[in-house]
Short mmCIF file of C-alpha atoms in Angstrom, two decimals:
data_model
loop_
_atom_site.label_atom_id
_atom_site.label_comp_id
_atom_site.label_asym_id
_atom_site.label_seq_id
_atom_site.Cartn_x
_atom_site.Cartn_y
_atom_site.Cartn_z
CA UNK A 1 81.63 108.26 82.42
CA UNK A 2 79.15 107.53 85.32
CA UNK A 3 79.57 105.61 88.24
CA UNK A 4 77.14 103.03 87.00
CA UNK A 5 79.02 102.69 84.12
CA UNK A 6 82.35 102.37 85.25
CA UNK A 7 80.82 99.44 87.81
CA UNK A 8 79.66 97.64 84.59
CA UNK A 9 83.26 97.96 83.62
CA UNK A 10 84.62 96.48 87.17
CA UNK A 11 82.24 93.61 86.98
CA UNK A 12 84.14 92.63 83.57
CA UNK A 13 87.55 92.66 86.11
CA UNK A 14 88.41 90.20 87.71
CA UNK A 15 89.37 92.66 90.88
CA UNK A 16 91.27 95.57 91.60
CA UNK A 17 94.51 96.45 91.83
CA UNK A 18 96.23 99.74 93.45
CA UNK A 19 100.01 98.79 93.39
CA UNK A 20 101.76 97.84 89.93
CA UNK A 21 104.44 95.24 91.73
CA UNK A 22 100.77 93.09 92.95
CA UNK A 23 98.99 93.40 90.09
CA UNK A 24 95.76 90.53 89.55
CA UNK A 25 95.54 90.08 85.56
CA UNK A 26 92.38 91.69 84.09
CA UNK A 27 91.64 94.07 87.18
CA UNK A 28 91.13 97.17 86.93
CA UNK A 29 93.69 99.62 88.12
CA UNK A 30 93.16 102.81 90.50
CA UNK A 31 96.02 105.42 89.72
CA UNK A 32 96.14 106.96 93.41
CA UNK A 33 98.06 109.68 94.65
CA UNK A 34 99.94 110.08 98.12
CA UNK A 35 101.94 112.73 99.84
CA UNK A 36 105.16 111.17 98.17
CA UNK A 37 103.88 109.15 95.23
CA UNK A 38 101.78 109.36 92.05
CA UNK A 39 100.01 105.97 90.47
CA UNK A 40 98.98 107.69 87.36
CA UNK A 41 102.86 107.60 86.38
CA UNK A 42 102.89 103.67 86.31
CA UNK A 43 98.99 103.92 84.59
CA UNK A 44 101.02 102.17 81.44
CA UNK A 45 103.16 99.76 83.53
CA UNK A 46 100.09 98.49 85.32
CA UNK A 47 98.46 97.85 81.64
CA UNK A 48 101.27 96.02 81.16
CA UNK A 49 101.41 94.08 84.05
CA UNK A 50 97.95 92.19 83.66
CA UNK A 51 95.26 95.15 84.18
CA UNK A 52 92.27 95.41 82.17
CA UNK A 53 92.01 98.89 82.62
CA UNK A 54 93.31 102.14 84.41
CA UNK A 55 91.76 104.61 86.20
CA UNK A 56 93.30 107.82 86.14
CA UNK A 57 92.94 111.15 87.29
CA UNK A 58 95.40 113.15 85.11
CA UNK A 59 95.22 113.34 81.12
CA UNK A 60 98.97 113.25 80.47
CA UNK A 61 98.75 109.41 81.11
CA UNK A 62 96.01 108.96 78.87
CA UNK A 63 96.12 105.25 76.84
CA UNK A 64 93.79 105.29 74.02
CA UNK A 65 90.94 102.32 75.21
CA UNK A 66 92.95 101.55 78.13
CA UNK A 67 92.50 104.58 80.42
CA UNK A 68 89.17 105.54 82.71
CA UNK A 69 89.94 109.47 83.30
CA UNK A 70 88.35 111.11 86.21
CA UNK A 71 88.33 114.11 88.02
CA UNK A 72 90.04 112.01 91.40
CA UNK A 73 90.66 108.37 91.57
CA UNK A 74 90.45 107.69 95.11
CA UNK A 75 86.98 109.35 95.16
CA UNK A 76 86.28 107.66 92.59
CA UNK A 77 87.19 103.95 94.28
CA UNK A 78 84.92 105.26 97.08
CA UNK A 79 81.97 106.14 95.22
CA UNK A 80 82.53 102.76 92.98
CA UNK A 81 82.34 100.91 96.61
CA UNK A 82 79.49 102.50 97.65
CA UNK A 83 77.78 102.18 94.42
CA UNK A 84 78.75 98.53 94.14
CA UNK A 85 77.75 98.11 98.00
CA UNK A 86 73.97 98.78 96.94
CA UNK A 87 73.61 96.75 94.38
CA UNK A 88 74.13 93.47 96.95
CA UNK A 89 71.87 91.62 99.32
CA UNK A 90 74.96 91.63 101.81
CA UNK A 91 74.16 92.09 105.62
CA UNK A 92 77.13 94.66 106.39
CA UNK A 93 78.86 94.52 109.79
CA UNK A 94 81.29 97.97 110.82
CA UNK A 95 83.77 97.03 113.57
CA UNK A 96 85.67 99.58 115.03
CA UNK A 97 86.92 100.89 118.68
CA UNK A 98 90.21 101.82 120.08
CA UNK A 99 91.95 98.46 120.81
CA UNK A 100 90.78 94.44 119.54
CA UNK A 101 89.50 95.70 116.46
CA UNK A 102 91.04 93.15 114.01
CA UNK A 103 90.67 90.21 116.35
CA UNK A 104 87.59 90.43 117.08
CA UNK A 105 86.73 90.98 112.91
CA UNK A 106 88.63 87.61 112.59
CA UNK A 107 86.63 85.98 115.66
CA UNK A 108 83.46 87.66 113.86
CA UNK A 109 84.22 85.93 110.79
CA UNK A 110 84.91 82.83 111.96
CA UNK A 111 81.70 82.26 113.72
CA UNK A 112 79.24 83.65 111.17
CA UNK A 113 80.88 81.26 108.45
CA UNK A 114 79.60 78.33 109.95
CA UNK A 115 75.90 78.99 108.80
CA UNK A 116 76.92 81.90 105.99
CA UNK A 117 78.57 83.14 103.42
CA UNK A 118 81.34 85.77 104.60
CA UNK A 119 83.81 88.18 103.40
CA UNK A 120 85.99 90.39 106.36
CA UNK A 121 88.65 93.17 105.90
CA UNK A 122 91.76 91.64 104.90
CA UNK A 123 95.20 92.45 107.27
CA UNK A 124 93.97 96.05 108.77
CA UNK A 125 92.62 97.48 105.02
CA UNK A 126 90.67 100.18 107.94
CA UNK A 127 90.44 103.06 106.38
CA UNK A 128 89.54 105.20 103.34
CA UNK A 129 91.27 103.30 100.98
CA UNK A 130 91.37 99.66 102.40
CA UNK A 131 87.32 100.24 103.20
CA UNK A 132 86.46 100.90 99.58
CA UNK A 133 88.35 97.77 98.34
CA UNK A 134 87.39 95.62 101.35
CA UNK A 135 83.57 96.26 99.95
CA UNK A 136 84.79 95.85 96.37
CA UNK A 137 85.94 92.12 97.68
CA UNK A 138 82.06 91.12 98.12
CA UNK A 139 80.32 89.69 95.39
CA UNK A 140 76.22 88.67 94.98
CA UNK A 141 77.44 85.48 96.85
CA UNK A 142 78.69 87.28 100.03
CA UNK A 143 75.81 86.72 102.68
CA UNK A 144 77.78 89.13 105.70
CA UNK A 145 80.62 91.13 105.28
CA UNK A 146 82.71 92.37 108.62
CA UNK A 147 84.11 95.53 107.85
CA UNK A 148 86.74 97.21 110.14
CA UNK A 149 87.03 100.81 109.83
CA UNK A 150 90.00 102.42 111.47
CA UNK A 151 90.23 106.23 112.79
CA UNK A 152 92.79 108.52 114.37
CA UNK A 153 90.39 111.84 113.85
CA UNK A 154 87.02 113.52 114.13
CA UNK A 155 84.59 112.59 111.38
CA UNK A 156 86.74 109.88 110.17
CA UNK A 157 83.93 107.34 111.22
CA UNK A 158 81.14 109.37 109.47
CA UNK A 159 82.82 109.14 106.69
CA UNK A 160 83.20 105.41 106.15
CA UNK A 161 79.61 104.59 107.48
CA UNK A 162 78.88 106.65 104.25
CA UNK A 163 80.75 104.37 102.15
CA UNK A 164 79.87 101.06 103.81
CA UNK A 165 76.28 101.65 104.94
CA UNK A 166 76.55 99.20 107.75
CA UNK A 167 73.15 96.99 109.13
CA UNK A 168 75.26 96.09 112.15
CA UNK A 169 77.46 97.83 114.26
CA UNK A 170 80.11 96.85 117.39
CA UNK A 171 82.22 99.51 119.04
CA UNK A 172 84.92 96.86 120.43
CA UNK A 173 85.98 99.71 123.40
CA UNK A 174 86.87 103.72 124.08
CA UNK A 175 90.31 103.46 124.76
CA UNK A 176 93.30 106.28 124.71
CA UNK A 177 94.30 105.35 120.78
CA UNK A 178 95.28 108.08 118.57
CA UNK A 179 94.84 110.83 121.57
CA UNK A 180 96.83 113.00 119.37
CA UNK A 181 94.26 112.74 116.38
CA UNK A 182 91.16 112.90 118.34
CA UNK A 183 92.07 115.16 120.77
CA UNK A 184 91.87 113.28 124.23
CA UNK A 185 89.76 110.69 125.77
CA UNK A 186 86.33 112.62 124.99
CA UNK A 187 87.30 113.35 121.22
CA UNK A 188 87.67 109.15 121.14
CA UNK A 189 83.72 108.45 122.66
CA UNK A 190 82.63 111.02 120.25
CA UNK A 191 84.69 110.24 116.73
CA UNK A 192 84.03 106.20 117.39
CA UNK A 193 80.45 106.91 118.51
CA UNK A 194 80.09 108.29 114.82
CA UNK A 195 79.25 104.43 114.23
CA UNK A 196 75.96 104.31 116.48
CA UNK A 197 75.13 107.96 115.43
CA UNK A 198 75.08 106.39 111.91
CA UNK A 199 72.83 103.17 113.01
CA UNK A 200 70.57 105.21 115.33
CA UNK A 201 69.81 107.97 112.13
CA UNK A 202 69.24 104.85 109.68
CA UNK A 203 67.08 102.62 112.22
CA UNK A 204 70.30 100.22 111.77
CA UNK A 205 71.03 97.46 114.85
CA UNK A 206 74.52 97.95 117.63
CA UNK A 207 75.18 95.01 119.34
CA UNK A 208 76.72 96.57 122.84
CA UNK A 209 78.19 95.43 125.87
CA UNK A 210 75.89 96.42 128.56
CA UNK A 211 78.46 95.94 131.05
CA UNK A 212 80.40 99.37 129.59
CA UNK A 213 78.49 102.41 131.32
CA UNK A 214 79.71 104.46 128.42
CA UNK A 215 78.52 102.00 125.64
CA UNK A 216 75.31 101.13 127.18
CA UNK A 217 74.32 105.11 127.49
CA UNK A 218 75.56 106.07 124.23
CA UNK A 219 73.23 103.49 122.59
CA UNK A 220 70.08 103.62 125.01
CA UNK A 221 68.35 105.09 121.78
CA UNK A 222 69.14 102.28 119.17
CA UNK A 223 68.16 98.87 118.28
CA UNK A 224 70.62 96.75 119.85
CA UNK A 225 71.17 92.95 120.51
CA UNK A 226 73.37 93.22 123.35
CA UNK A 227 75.47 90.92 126.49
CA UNK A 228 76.59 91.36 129.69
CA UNK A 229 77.23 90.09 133.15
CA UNK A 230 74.31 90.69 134.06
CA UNK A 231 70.49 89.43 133.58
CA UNK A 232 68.95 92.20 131.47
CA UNK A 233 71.05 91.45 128.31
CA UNK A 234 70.44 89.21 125.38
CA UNK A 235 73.03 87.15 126.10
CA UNK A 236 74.50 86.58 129.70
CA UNK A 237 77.89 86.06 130.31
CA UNK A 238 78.12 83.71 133.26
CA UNK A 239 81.95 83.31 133.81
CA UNK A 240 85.53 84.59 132.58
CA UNK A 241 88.76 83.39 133.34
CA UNK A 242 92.56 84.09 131.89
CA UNK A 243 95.61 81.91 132.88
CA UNK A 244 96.43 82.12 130.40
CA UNK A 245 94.10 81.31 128.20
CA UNK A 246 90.25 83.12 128.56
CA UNK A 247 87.81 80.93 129.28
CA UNK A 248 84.42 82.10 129.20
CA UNK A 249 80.76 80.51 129.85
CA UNK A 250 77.17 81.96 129.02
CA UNK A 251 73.64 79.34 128.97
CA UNK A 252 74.93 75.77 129.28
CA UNK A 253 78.17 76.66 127.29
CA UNK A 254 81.30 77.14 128.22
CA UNK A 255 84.58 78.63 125.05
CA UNK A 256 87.96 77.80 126.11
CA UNK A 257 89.83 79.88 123.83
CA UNK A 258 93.12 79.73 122.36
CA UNK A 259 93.42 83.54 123.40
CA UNK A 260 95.59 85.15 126.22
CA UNK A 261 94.40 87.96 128.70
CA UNK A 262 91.10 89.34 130.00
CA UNK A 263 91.19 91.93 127.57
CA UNK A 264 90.30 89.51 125.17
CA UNK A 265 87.25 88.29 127.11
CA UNK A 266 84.79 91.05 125.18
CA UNK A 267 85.97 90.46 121.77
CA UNK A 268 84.90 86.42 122.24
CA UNK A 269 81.41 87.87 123.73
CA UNK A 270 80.85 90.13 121.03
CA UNK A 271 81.61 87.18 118.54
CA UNK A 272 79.36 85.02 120.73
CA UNK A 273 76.39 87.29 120.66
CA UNK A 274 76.50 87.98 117.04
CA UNK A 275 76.17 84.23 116.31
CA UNK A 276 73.68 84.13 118.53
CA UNK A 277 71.66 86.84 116.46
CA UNK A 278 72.33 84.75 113.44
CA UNK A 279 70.76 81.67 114.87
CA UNK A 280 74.31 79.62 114.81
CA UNK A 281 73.79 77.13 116.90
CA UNK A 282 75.81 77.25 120.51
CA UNK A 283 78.50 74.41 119.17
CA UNK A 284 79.11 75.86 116.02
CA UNK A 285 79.92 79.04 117.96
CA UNK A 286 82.24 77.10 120.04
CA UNK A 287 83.80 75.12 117.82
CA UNK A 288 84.86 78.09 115.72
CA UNK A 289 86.36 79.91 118.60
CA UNK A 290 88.25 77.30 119.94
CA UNK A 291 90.09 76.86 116.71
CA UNK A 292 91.25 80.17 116.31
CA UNK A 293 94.60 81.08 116.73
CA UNK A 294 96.30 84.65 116.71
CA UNK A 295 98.60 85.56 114.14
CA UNK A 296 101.15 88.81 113.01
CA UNK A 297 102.36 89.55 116.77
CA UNK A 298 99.04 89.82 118.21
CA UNK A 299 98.58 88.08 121.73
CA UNK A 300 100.60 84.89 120.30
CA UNK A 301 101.59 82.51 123.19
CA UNK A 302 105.24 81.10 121.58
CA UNK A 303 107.45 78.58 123.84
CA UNK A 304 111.43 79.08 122.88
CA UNK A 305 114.33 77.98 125.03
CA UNK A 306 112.29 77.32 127.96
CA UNK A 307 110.56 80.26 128.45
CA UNK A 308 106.80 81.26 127.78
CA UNK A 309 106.48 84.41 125.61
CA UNK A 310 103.08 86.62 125.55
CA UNK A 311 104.07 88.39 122.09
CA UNK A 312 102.11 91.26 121.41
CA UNK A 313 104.29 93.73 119.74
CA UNK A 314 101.65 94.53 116.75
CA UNK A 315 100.80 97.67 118.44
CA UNK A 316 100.03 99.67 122.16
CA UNK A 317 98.35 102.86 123.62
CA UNK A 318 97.72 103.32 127.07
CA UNK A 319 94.56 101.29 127.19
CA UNK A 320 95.86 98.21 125.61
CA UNK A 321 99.03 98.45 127.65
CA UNK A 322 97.26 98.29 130.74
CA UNK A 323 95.07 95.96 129.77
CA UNK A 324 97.98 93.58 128.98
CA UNK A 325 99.66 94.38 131.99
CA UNK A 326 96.68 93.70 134.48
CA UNK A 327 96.18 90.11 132.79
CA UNK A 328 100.11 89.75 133.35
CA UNK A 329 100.23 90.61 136.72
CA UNK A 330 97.29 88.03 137.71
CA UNK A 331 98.98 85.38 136.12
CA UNK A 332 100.54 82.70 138.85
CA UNK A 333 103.80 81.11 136.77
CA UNK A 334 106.82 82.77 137.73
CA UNK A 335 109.49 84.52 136.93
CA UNK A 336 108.30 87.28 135.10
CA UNK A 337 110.00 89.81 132.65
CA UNK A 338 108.37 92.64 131.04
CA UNK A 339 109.46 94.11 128.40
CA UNK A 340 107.63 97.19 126.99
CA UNK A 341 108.28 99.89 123.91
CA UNK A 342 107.10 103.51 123.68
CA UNK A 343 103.62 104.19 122.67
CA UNK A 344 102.87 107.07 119.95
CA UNK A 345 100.66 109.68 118.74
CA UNK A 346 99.84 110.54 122.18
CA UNK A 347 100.66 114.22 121.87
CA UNK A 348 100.60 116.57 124.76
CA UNK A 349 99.61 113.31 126.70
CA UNK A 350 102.64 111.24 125.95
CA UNK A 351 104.83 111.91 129.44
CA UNK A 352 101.61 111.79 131.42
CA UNK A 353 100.71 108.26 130.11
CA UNK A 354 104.30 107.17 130.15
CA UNK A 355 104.65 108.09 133.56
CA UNK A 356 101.36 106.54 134.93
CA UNK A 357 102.47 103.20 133.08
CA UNK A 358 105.51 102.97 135.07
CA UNK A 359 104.02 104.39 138.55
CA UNK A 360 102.18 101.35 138.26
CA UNK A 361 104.54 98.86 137.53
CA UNK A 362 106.34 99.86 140.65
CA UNK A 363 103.63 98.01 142.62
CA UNK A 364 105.62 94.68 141.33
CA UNK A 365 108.67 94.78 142.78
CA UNK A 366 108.69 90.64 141.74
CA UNK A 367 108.24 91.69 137.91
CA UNK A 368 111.58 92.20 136.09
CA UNK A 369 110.87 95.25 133.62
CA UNK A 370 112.82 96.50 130.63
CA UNK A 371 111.45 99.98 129.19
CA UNK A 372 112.37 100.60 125.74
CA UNK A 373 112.20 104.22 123.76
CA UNK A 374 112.60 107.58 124.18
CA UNK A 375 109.33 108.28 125.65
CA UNK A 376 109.98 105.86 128.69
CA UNK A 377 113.52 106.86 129.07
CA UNK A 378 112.74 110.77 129.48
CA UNK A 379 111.13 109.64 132.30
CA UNK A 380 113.08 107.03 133.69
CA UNK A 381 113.75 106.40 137.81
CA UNK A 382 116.46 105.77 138.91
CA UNK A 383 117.72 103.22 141.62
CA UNK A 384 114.70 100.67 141.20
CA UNK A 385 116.51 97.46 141.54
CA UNK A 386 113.63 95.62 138.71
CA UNK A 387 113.55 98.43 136.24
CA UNK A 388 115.86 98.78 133.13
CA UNK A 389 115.43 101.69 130.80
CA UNK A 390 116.91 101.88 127.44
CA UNK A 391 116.61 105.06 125.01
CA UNK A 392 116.59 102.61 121.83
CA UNK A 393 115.93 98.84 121.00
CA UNK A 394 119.96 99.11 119.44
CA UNK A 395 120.64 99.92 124.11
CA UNK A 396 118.22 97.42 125.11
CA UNK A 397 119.56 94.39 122.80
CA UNK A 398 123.44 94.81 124.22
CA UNK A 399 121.84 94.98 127.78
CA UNK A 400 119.50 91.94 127.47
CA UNK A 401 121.23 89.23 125.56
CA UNK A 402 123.39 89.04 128.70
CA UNK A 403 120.74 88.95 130.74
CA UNK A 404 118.41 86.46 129.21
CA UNK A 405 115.63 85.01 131.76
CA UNK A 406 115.48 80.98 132.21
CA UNK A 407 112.03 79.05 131.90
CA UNK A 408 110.05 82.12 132.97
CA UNK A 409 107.21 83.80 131.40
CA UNK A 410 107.23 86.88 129.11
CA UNK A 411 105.53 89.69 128.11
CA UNK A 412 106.72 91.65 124.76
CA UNK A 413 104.06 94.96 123.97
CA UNK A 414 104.93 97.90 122.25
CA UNK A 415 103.68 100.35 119.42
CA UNK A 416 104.10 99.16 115.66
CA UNK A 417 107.25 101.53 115.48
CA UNK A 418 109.18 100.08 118.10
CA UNK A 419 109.27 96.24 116.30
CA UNK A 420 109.74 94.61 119.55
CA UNK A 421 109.05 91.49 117.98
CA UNK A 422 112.88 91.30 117.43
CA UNK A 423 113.27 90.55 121.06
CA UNK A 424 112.29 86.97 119.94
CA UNK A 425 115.74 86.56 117.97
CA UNK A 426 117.70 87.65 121.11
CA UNK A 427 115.41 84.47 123.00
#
């Protein structure tokens, strides 16, 4: 069976499905293989579940009139996507960059669905699966479609510009993510700068922040629509503030946002210049960004027992912790505990990057800080009257539920692994 074909087929669906316990009746199943699993096994149960069809990649689970076979099923879904990705009149945005990538997709689609139609990646669906069936989610009625691609190697990027075929691009930031993967700092600029090699080769548009030496180099040979501080960009930021909240002005306008930190300041710019491409008018923009509200651990401001919590415990690297650290140590309410996790897949670089981390939290002797994981606690000091350093949450817990601060302010931030977010049961 062609591709064409089997898009015919998927048109008939009313979806697709990958996992048997979540299955949509009448979609059409993809029978995917992982290092530990096999879908084609449960080709049947998914049949029996609600899907229309199954697309497999092995014979043995052949169902007569039921059954797609292929030679692989996750190629397959990617060629479908791509194939399906042509046949629509959708303007396609790709989002991606080392830290803010999935709220600024959510601050993207907020603003562009004031005038349009849009679809965005769902959770963090980044990457060679979750791309495919992110474009699979768009339909003849889908006017722009924000599509976060996720990386932790070379080529990665490449790879799911081929699939996607973005008319837009945004490079959120170069920050040390995935320095295992990519090999260092330099490997990052060059595996995320896949996504402008991709728009520069197909005459395709980068919206940049001229205000990032890096950025605005990288892209002096594309189209771009881009903002800055400064007066030679499309859109001039005039002002940014953060206590807590960012604030930010540009024109007549000013965003108060329901967002914590500096670092967030560039993700509401980017989401303010690409309305501003799209001709949504300045308090549409506003409006939209003012009502959004974090979610799943991400830069969440939550009151509990009289204290203030900054929870962002979705994930960290070295960039995004000191990103969230700098906004924390400008802020004026007082006192302050916090209370940080390993970060991972930093490789060679991991006691380097722990170690700089804490150097410079010894510059705030009025900071209480709690240092959680193996990573910190290899390189723990000793004899620093504000510093705590527990091998394991399971240390850390005992230590702190004694120690619990009163009507202060608090920052939680640690990789995914380290589920920091528990802290808020022990508040």
């Amino acid at each position: 069976m062609k591709i064409k074909d089997l898009h015919n087929i998927f048109l008939s669906c009313s979806g697709i499905s990958t996992d048997t316990r979540n299955i949509e009746k009448n979609s059409l199943f993809f029978a995917l293989k992982g290092d530990n699993f096999d879908a084609n096994k449960f080709a049947n149960q998914a049949i029996e579940n609600g899907a229309k069809y199954a697309v497999i990649d092995n014979p043995d689970y052949h169902i007569e009139g039921k059954t797609i076979l292929f030679e692989d099923s996750l190629t397959t879904l990617q060629k479908l996507a791509n194939f399906h990705r042509k046949q629509l009149n959708t303007k396609i945005i790709g989002l991606t960059g080392s830290n803010g990538k999935t709220t600024t997709k959510e601050l993207f689609n907020i603003v562009l669905s004031k005038k349009f139609n849009t679809k965005a990646t769902i959770g963090n669906l980044n990457n060679h699966i979750g791309v495919p069936l992110t474009l699979l989610r768009f339909d003849k009625n889908t006017e722009i479609g924000i599509v976060e691609m996720g990386a932790n190697h070379q080529k990665e990027i490449e790879f799911l510009c081929s699939i996607a075929e973005p008319d837009f691009g945004y490079i959120t930031n170069f920050g040390k993510a995935h320095l295992e993967g990519f090999g260092g700092i330099e490997g990052i600029i060059k595996g995320k700068s896949e996504l402008y090699q991709y728009l520069e080769t197909n005459s395709k548009i980068a919206i940049v922040n001229l205000d990032d030496q890096i950025q605005k180099e990288k892209t002096a040979d594309i189209k771009r629509f881009t903002f800055s501080s400064t007066d030679d960009s499309d859109v001039v930021i005039t002002s940014i503030t953060a206590n807590p909240m960012v604030k930010v002005s540009y024109g007549d306008n000013t965003v108060s946002s329901n967002l914590i930190g500096l670092y967030n300041a560039n993700n509401i710019n980017a989401a303010i210049t690409f309305g501003k491409y799209f001709n949504v008018n300045d308090i549409d923009i506003k409006n939209a960004i003012e009502s959004y509200h974090p979610t799943n651990n991400r830069s969440q401001i939550v009151e509990k027992n009289g204290n203030k919590i900054i929870l962002d415990a979705y994930n960290a690297n070295p960039s995004s912790m000191q990103a969230a650290l700098t906004n924390f140590f400008q802020l004026t309410e007082s006192p302050k505990t916090a209370i940080l996790g390993d970060m991972f897949e930093l490789g060679n670089e991991s006691t380097q990057e722990h170690q700089n981390l804490i150097e410079n939290c010894l510059k705030h002797p009025e900071i209480t800080f709690y240092f959680v994981g193996k990573h910190f606690f290899s390189n723990k000091i000793e004899n620093v009257t504000n510093f705590n350093f527990s091998e394991n949450y399971e240390e850390f817990s005992k230590h702190f539920k004694h120690n619990i601060p009163q009507n202060g302010i608090l920052l939680i931030k640690g990789s995914r692994g380290m589920q920091l977010e528990r802290t808020m049961d022990l508040l």
